[in-house]
Amino acid sequence: MSHTTEWNVRLQLSEEDGRTRARVVLDTGAASLTGTGTAQCAPGDKDVPEIGDEFAAGRALRDLGTRLLRTAEHDVEAMGAAPEPRTSVPYGWPE
């Protein structure tokens, strides 16, 4: 069975007083999911907005990914099947 679809992602960033907030919205056409993330400049660090954007956006995307996986697991369970146990780390280097 062949299947092709397109999902849209919108990412909004805002920065105020050294704190960056990110909000990412995934629109599947049938549903939407939202992830959020923040970043804050350490008191002694130089304020570089691009770095705050990267951290906040990365955290929002990671949050969205976690929410999407939970939704998929719930959908699998609703179909009467159990999701496979996770055997890999969600991010980073394996131990």
mmCIF file of N, CA and C in Angstrom:
data_model
loop_
_atom_site.group_PDB
_atom_site.id
_atom_site.type_symbol
_atom_site.label_atom_id
_atom_site.label_comp_id
_atom_site.label_asym_id
_atom_site.label_seq_id
_atom_site.Cartn_x
_atom_site.Cartn_y
_atom_site.Cartn_z
ATOM 1 N N MET A 1 0.830 -1.168 0.000
ATOM 2 C CA MET A 1 0.000 0.000 0.000
ATOM 3 C C MET A 1 0.885 1.245 0.000
ATOM 4 N N SER A 2 0.651 2.120 -0.926
ATOM 5 C CA SER A 2 1.404 3.364 -1.025
ATOM 6 C C SER A 2 0.634 4.488 -0.342
ATOM 7 N N HIS A 3 1.353 5.358 0.337
ATOM 8 C CA HIS A 3 0.702 6.455 1.063
ATOM 9 C C HIS A 3 1.627 7.668 1.069
ATOM 10 N N THR A 4 1.108 8.794 0.660
ATOM 11 C CA THR A 4 1.871 10.038 0.699
ATOM 12 C C THR A 4 0.996 11.117 1.325
ATOM 13 N N THR A 5 1.575 11.885 2.219
ATOM 14 C CA THR A 5 0.852 12.988 2.845
ATOM 15 C C THR A 5 1.830 14.098 3.182
ATOM 16 N N GLU A 6 1.309 15.260 3.451
ATOM 17 C CA GLU A 6 2.151 16.391 3.831
ATOM 18 C C GLU A 6 1.607 16.995 5.113
ATOM 19 N N TRP A 7 2.480 17.183 6.082
ATOM 20 C CA TRP A 7 2.127 17.835 7.334
ATOM 21 C C TRP A 7 2.861 19.168 7.380
ATOM 22 N N ASN A 8 2.240 20.158 7.987
ATOM 23 C CA ASN A 8 2.837 21.490 8.088
ATOM 24 C C ASN A 8 3.260 21.772 9.522
ATOM 25 N N VAL A 9 4.406 22.425 9.658
ATOM 26 C CA VAL A 9 4.946 22.793 10.959
ATOM 27 C C VAL A 9 5.187 24.300 10.978
ATOM 28 N N ARG A 10 4.704 24.945 12.044
ATOM 29 C CA ARG A 10 4.956 26.373 12.248
ATOM 30 C C ARG A 10 5.740 26.540 13.545
ATOM 31 N N LEU A 11 6.786 27.332 13.494
ATOM 32 C CA LEU A 11 7.616 27.571 14.668
ATOM 33 C C LEU A 11 7.657 29.067 14.939
ATOM 34 N N GLN A 12 7.256 29.458 16.141
ATOM 35 C CA GLN A 12 7.274 30.854 16.538
ATOM 36 C C GLN A 12 8.269 31.036 17.670
ATOM 37 N N LEU A 13 9.096 32.079 17.557
ATOM 38 C CA LEU A 13 10.090 32.382 18.582
ATOM 39 C C LEU A 13 9.884 33.801 19.083
ATOM 40 N N SER A 14 10.044 33.985 20.390
ATOM 41 C CA SER A 14 10.008 35.335 20.962
ATOM 42 C C SER A 14 11.083 35.423 22.037
ATOM 43 N N GLU A 15 11.696 36.600 22.148
ATOM 44 C CA GLU A 15 12.773 36.794 23.110
ATOM 45 C C GLU A 15 12.515 38.082 23.867
ATOM 46 N N GLU A 16 12.690 37.998 25.180
ATOM 47 C CA GLU A 16 12.541 39.181 26.019
ATOM 48 C C GLU A 16 13.410 39.029 27.255
ATOM 49 N N ASP A 17 14.227 40.022 27.510
ATOM 50 C CA ASP A 17 15.086 40.057 28.700
ATOM 51 C C ASP A 17 15.944 38.806 28.855
ATOM 52 N N GLY A 18 16.539 38.342 27.760
ATOM 53 C CA GLY A 18 17.439 37.195 27.818
ATOM 54 C C GLY A 18 16.749 35.847 27.883
ATOM 55 N N ARG A 19 15.426 35.810 27.754
ATOM 56 C CA ARG A 19 14.662 34.551 27.796
ATOM 57 C C ARG A 19 13.960 34.373 26.453
ATOM 58 N N THR A 20 14.178 33.204 25.854
ATOM 59 C CA THR A 20 13.575 32.890 24.559
ATOM 60 C C THR A 20 12.520 31.815 24.752
ATOM 61 N N ARG A 21 11.384 32.015 24.114
ATOM 62 C CA ARG A 21 10.298 31.023 24.139
ATOM 63 C C ARG A 21 10.032 30.572 22.708
ATOM 64 N N ALA A 22 9.792 29.282 22.565
ATOM 65 C CA ALA A 22 9.474 28.715 21.252
ATOM 66 C C ALA A 22 8.173 27.935 21.357
ATOM 67 N N ARG A 23 7.393 28.034 20.301
ATOM 68 C CA ARG A 23 6.138 27.274 20.198
ATOM 69 C C ARG A 23 6.098 26.698 18.793
ATOM 70 N N VAL A 24 5.962 25.383 18.713
ATOM 71 C CA VAL A 24 5.906 24.708 17.415
ATOM 72 C C VAL A 24 4.566 23.988 17.318
ATOM 73 N N VAL A 25 3.907 24.154 16.172
ATOM 74 C CA VAL A 25 2.602 23.535 15.954
ATOM 75 C C VAL A 25 2.695 22.645 14.721
ATOM 76 N N LEU A 26 2.327 21.389 14.898
ATOM 77 C CA LEU A 26 2.255 20.422 13.802
ATOM 78 C C LEU A 26 0.791 20.299 13.393
ATOM 79 N N ASP A 27 0.504 20.567 12.125
ATOM 80 C CA ASP A 27 -0.850 20.449 11.584
ATOM 81 C C ASP A 27 -0.857 19.296 10.588
ATOM 82 N N THR A 28 -1.591 18.229 10.924
ATOM 83 C CA THR A 28 -1.651 17.050 10.050
ATOM 84 C C THR A 28 -2.817 17.123 9.076
ATOM 85 N N GLY A 29 -3.638 18.160 9.201
ATOM 86 C CA GLY A 29 -4.841 18.247 8.398
ATOM 87 C C GLY A 29 -6.031 17.673 9.136
ATOM 88 N N ALA A 30 -5.802 16.659 9.956
ATOM 89 C CA ALA A 30 -6.863 16.044 10.751
ATOM 90 C C ALA A 30 -6.741 16.416 12.228
ATOM 91 N N ALA A 31 -5.549 16.794 12.658
ATOM 92 C CA ALA A 31 -5.299 17.131 14.061
ATOM 93 C C ALA A 31 -4.096 18.062 14.135
ATOM 94 N N SER A 32 -3.891 18.641 15.291
ATOM 95 C CA SER A 32 -2.691 19.444 15.500
ATOM 96 C C SER A 32 -2.120 19.138 16.872
ATOM 97 N N LEU A 33 -0.810 19.238 16.970
ATOM 98 C CA LEU A 33 -0.084 19.032 18.221
ATOM 99 C C LEU A 33 0.823 20.231 18.428
ATOM 100 N N THR A 34 1.045 20.589 19.683
ATOM 101 C CA THR A 34 1.882 21.740 20.002
ATOM 102 C C THR A 34 2.996 21.326 20.951
ATOM 103 N N GLY A 35 4.195 21.826 20.684
ATOM 104 C CA GLY A 35 5.327 21.635 21.577
ATOM 105 C C GLY A 35 5.876 22.987 21.984
ATOM 106 N N THR A 36 6.450 23.070 23.176
ATOM 107 C CA THR A 36 7.011 24.326 23.653
ATOM 108 C C THR A 36 8.418 24.108 24.193
ATOM 109 N N GLY A 37 9.189 25.171 24.184
ATOM 110 C CA GLY A 37 10.534 25.127 24.736
ATOM 111 C C GLY A 37 10.983 26.518 25.119
ATOM 112 N N THR A 38 11.919 26.587 26.053
ATOM 113 C CA THR A 38 12.462 27.868 26.482
ATOM 114 C C THR A 38 13.981 27.775 26.606
ATOM 115 N N ALA A 39 14.586 28.932 26.614
ATOM 116 C CA ALA A 39 16.027 29.040 26.866
ATOM 117 C C ALA A 39 16.255 30.367 27.576
ATOM 118 N N GLN A 40 17.210 30.379 28.480
ATOM 119 C CA GLN A 40 17.511 31.601 29.207
ATOM 120 C C GLN A 40 19.010 31.810 29.247
ATOM 121 N N CYS A 41 19.395 33.007 28.973
ATOM 122 C CA CYS A 41 20.803 33.380 28.998
ATOM 123 C C CYS A 41 21.292 33.372 30.450
ATOM 124 N N ALA A 42 22.405 32.717 30.687
ATOM 125 C CA ALA A 42 22.992 32.707 32.029
ATOM 126 C C ALA A 42 23.461 34.122 32.378
ATOM 127 N N PRO A 43 23.410 34.499 33.649
ATOM 128 C CA PRO A 43 23.735 35.881 34.038
ATOM 129 C C PRO A 43 25.083 36.398 33.528
ATOM 130 N N GLY A 44 26.102 35.585 33.491
ATOM 131 C CA GLY A 44 27.420 36.059 33.058
ATOM 132 C C GLY A 44 27.690 35.905 31.575
ATOM 133 N N ASP A 45 26.773 35.311 30.837
ATOM 134 C CA ASP A 45 26.982 35.053 29.410
ATOM 135 C C ASP A 45 26.572 36.233 28.549
ATOM 136 N N LYS A 46 27.210 36.327 27.402
ATOM 137 C CA LYS A 46 26.840 37.336 26.411
ATOM 138 C C LYS A 46 25.488 36.941 25.814
ATOM 139 N N ASP A 47 24.583 37.901 25.658
ATOM 140 C CA ASP A 47 23.253 37.637 25.105
ATOM 141 C C ASP A 47 23.363 37.529 23.583
ATOM 142 N N VAL A 48 23.252 36.307 23.075
ATOM 143 C CA VAL A 48 23.285 36.050 21.631
ATOM 144 C C VAL A 48 21.935 35.434 21.264
ATOM 145 N N PRO A 49 21.007 36.241 20.724
ATOM 146 C CA PRO A 49 19.654 35.752 20.451
ATOM 147 C C PRO A 49 19.601 34.479 19.605
ATOM 148 N N GLU A 50 20.506 34.328 18.645
ATOM 149 C CA GLU A 50 20.486 33.144 17.780
ATOM 150 C C GLU A 50 20.688 31.855 18.575
ATOM 151 N N ILE A 51 21.528 31.920 19.603
ATOM 152 C CA ILE A 51 21.771 30.733 20.424
ATOM 153 C C ILE A 51 20.526 30.407 21.241
ATOM 154 N N GLY A 52 19.895 31.419 21.801
ATOM 155 C CA GLY A 52 18.644 31.199 22.523
ATOM 156 C C GLY A 52 17.577 30.615 21.614
ATOM 157 N N ASP A 53 17.515 31.111 20.368
ATOM 158 C CA ASP A 53 16.562 30.575 19.389
ATOM 159 C C ASP A 53 16.809 29.094 19.155
ATOM 160 N N GLU A 54 18.083 28.724 18.990
ATOM 161 C CA GLU A 54 18.425 27.329 18.715
ATOM 162 C C GLU A 54 18.037 26.415 19.875
ATOM 163 N N PHE A 55 18.374 26.831 21.093
ATOM 164 C CA PHE A 55 18.025 26.001 22.249
ATOM 165 C C PHE A 55 16.510 25.902 22.424
ATOM 166 N N ALA A 56 15.819 27.032 22.371
ATOM 167 C CA ALA A 56 14.370 27.025 22.583
ATOM 168 C C ALA A 56 13.664 26.237 21.483
ATOM 169 N N ALA A 57 14.067 26.429 20.226
ATOM 170 C CA ALA A 57 13.444 25.707 19.111
ATOM 171 C C ALA A 57 13.723 24.213 19.221
ATOM 172 N N GLY A 58 14.954 23.845 19.537
ATOM 173 C CA GLY A 58 15.293 22.430 19.694
ATOM 174 C C GLY A 58 14.478 21.781 20.799
ATOM 175 N N ARG A 59 14.305 22.489 21.903
ATOM 176 C CA ARG A 59 13.518 21.941 23.015
ATOM 177 C C ARG A 59 12.037 21.836 22.646
ATOM 178 N N ALA A 60 11.528 22.812 21.902
ATOM 179 C CA ALA A 60 10.127 22.751 21.461
ATOM 180 C C ALA A 60 9.918 21.590 20.494
ATOM 181 N N LEU A 61 10.871 21.386 19.583
ATOM 182 C CA LEU A 61 10.756 20.269 18.638
ATOM 183 C C LEU A 61 10.859 18.927 19.352
ATOM 184 N N ARG A 62 11.737 18.848 20.355
ATOM 185 C CA ARG A 62 11.851 17.615 21.140
ATOM 186 C C ARG A 62 10.544 17.348 21.892
ATOM 187 N N ASP A 63 9.955 18.401 22.467
ATOM 188 C CA ASP A 63 8.675 18.268 23.166
ATOM 189 C C ASP A 63 7.586 17.806 22.195
ATOM 190 N N LEU A 64 7.567 18.393 21.009
ATOM 191 C CA LEU A 64 6.593 17.982 19.996
ATOM 192 C C LEU A 64 6.790 16.518 19.618
ATOM 193 N N GLY A 65 8.027 16.098 19.427
ATOM 194 C CA GLY A 65 8.321 14.705 19.084
ATOM 195 C C GLY A 65 7.831 13.739 20.151
ATOM 196 N N THR A 66 8.035 14.098 21.416
ATOM 197 C CA THR A 66 7.565 13.264 22.525
ATOM 198 C C THR A 66 6.048 13.161 22.510
ATOM 199 N N ARG A 67 5.378 14.287 22.274
ATOM 200 C CA ARG A 67 3.917 14.287 22.229
ATOM 201 C C ARG A 67 3.403 13.461 21.048
ATOM 202 N N LEU A 68 4.081 13.550 19.910
ATOM 203 C CA LEU A 68 3.678 12.790 18.732
ATOM 204 C C LEU A 68 3.850 11.286 18.973
ATOM 205 N N LEU A 69 4.946 10.889 19.596
ATOM 206 C CA LEU A 69 5.155 9.473 19.922
ATOM 207 C C LEU A 69 4.098 8.967 20.908
ATOM 208 N N ARG A 70 3.763 9.776 21.897
ATOM 209 C CA ARG A 70 2.719 9.370 22.852
ATOM 210 C C ARG A 70 1.373 9.212 22.148
ATOM 211 N N THR A 71 1.074 10.109 21.219
ATOM 212 C CA THR A 71 -0.170 10.009 20.457
ATOM 213 C C THR A 71 -0.193 8.723 19.643
ATOM 214 N N ALA A 72 0.925 8.414 18.989
ATOM 215 C CA ALA A 72 1.001 7.188 18.187
ATOM 216 C C ALA A 72 0.838 5.952 19.078
ATOM 217 N N GLU A 73 1.486 5.954 20.247
ATOM 218 C CA GLU A 73 1.361 4.827 21.166
ATOM 219 C C GLU A 73 -0.086 4.663 21.634
ATOM 220 N N HIS A 74 -0.754 5.775 21.921
ATOM 221 C CA HIS A 74 -2.160 5.726 22.329
ATOM 222 C C HIS A 74 -3.017 5.167 21.196
ATOM 223 N N ASP A 75 -2.747 5.594 19.964
ATOM 224 C CA ASP A 75 -3.505 5.105 18.809
ATOM 225 C C ASP A 75 -3.297 3.602 18.601
ATOM 226 N N VAL A 76 -2.079 3.132 18.807
ATOM 227 C CA VAL A 76 -1.789 1.696 18.681
ATOM 228 C C VAL A 76 -2.564 0.925 19.746
ATOM 229 N N GLU A 77 -2.540 1.426 20.970
ATOM 230 C CA GLU A 77 -3.277 0.772 22.051
ATOM 231 C C GLU A 77 -4.780 0.771 21.766
ATOM 232 N N ALA A 78 -5.301 1.854 21.194
ATOM 233 C CA ALA A 78 -6.734 1.935 20.863
ATOM 234 C C ALA A 78 -7.122 0.917 19.802
ATOM 235 N N MET A 79 -6.145 0.491 18.986
ATOM 236 C CA MET A 79 -6.395 -0.518 17.958
ATOM 237 C C MET A 79 -6.288 -1.936 18.529
ATOM 238 N N GLY A 80 -5.993 -2.027 19.834
ATOM 239 C CA GLY A 80 -5.922 -3.332 20.476
ATOM 240 C C GLY A 80 -4.549 -3.949 20.497
ATOM 241 N N ALA A 81 -3.541 -3.201 20.159
ATOM 242 C CA ALA A 81 -2.169 -3.712 20.170
ATOM 243 C C ALA A 81 -1.341 -2.892 21.152
ATOM 244 N N ALA A 82 -0.320 -3.502 21.676
ATOM 245 C CA ALA A 82 0.580 -2.787 22.580
ATOM 246 C C ALA A 82 1.781 -2.281 21.789
ATOM 247 N N PRO A 83 2.215 -1.058 22.072
ATOM 248 C CA PRO A 83 3.416 -0.565 21.384
ATOM 249 C C PRO A 83 4.639 -1.365 21.801
ATOM 250 N N GLU A 84 5.615 -1.430 20.908
ATOM 251 C CA GLU A 84 6.853 -2.128 21.238
ATOM 252 C C GLU A 84 7.595 -1.360 22.322
ATOM 253 N N PRO A 85 8.210 -2.072 23.266
ATOM 254 C CA PRO A 85 8.973 -1.360 24.289
ATOM 255 C C PRO A 85 10.152 -0.640 23.647
ATOM 256 N N ARG A 86 10.467 0.521 24.160
ATOM 257 C CA ARG A 86 11.598 1.290 23.641
ATOM 258 C C ARG A 86 12.893 0.646 24.093
ATOM 259 N N THR A 87 13.797 0.465 23.144
ATOM 260 C CA THR A 87 15.077 -0.140 23.467
ATOM 261 C C THR A 87 16.226 0.806 23.207
ATOM 262 N N SER A 88 15.935 1.999 22.704
ATOM 263 C CA SER A 88 17.004 2.947 22.443
ATOM 264 C C SER A 88 16.765 4.221 23.226
ATOM 265 N N VAL A 89 17.838 4.962 23.442
ATOM 266 C CA VAL A 89 17.702 6.232 24.129
ATOM 267 C C VAL A 89 17.003 7.215 23.199
ATOM 268 N N PRO A 90 16.161 8.120 23.745
ATOM 269 C CA PRO A 90 15.431 9.030 22.882
ATOM 270 C C PRO A 90 16.326 10.065 22.199
ATOM 271 N N TYR A 91 17.466 10.385 22.751
ATOM 272 C CA TYR A 91 18.395 11.322 22.140
ATOM 273 C C TYR A 91 19.752 11.158 22.807
ATOM 274 N N GLY A 92 20.765 11.674 22.196
ATOM 275 C CA GLY A 92 22.097 11.606 22.777
ATOM 276 C C GLY A 92 22.800 10.299 22.451
ATOM 277 N N TRP A 93 23.943 10.113 23.061
ATOM 278 C CA TRP A 93 24.742 8.916 22.832
ATOM 279 C C TRP A 93 24.270 7.801 23.733
ATOM 280 N N PRO A 94 24.198 6.557 23.218
ATOM 281 C CA PRO A 94 23.847 5.454 24.098
ATOM 282 C C PRO A 94 24.922 5.252 25.156
ATOM 283 N N GLU A 95 24.525 4.705 26.285
ATOM 284 C CA GLU A 95 25.496 4.478 27.372
ATOM 285 C C GLU A 95 26.299 3.238 27.116
#
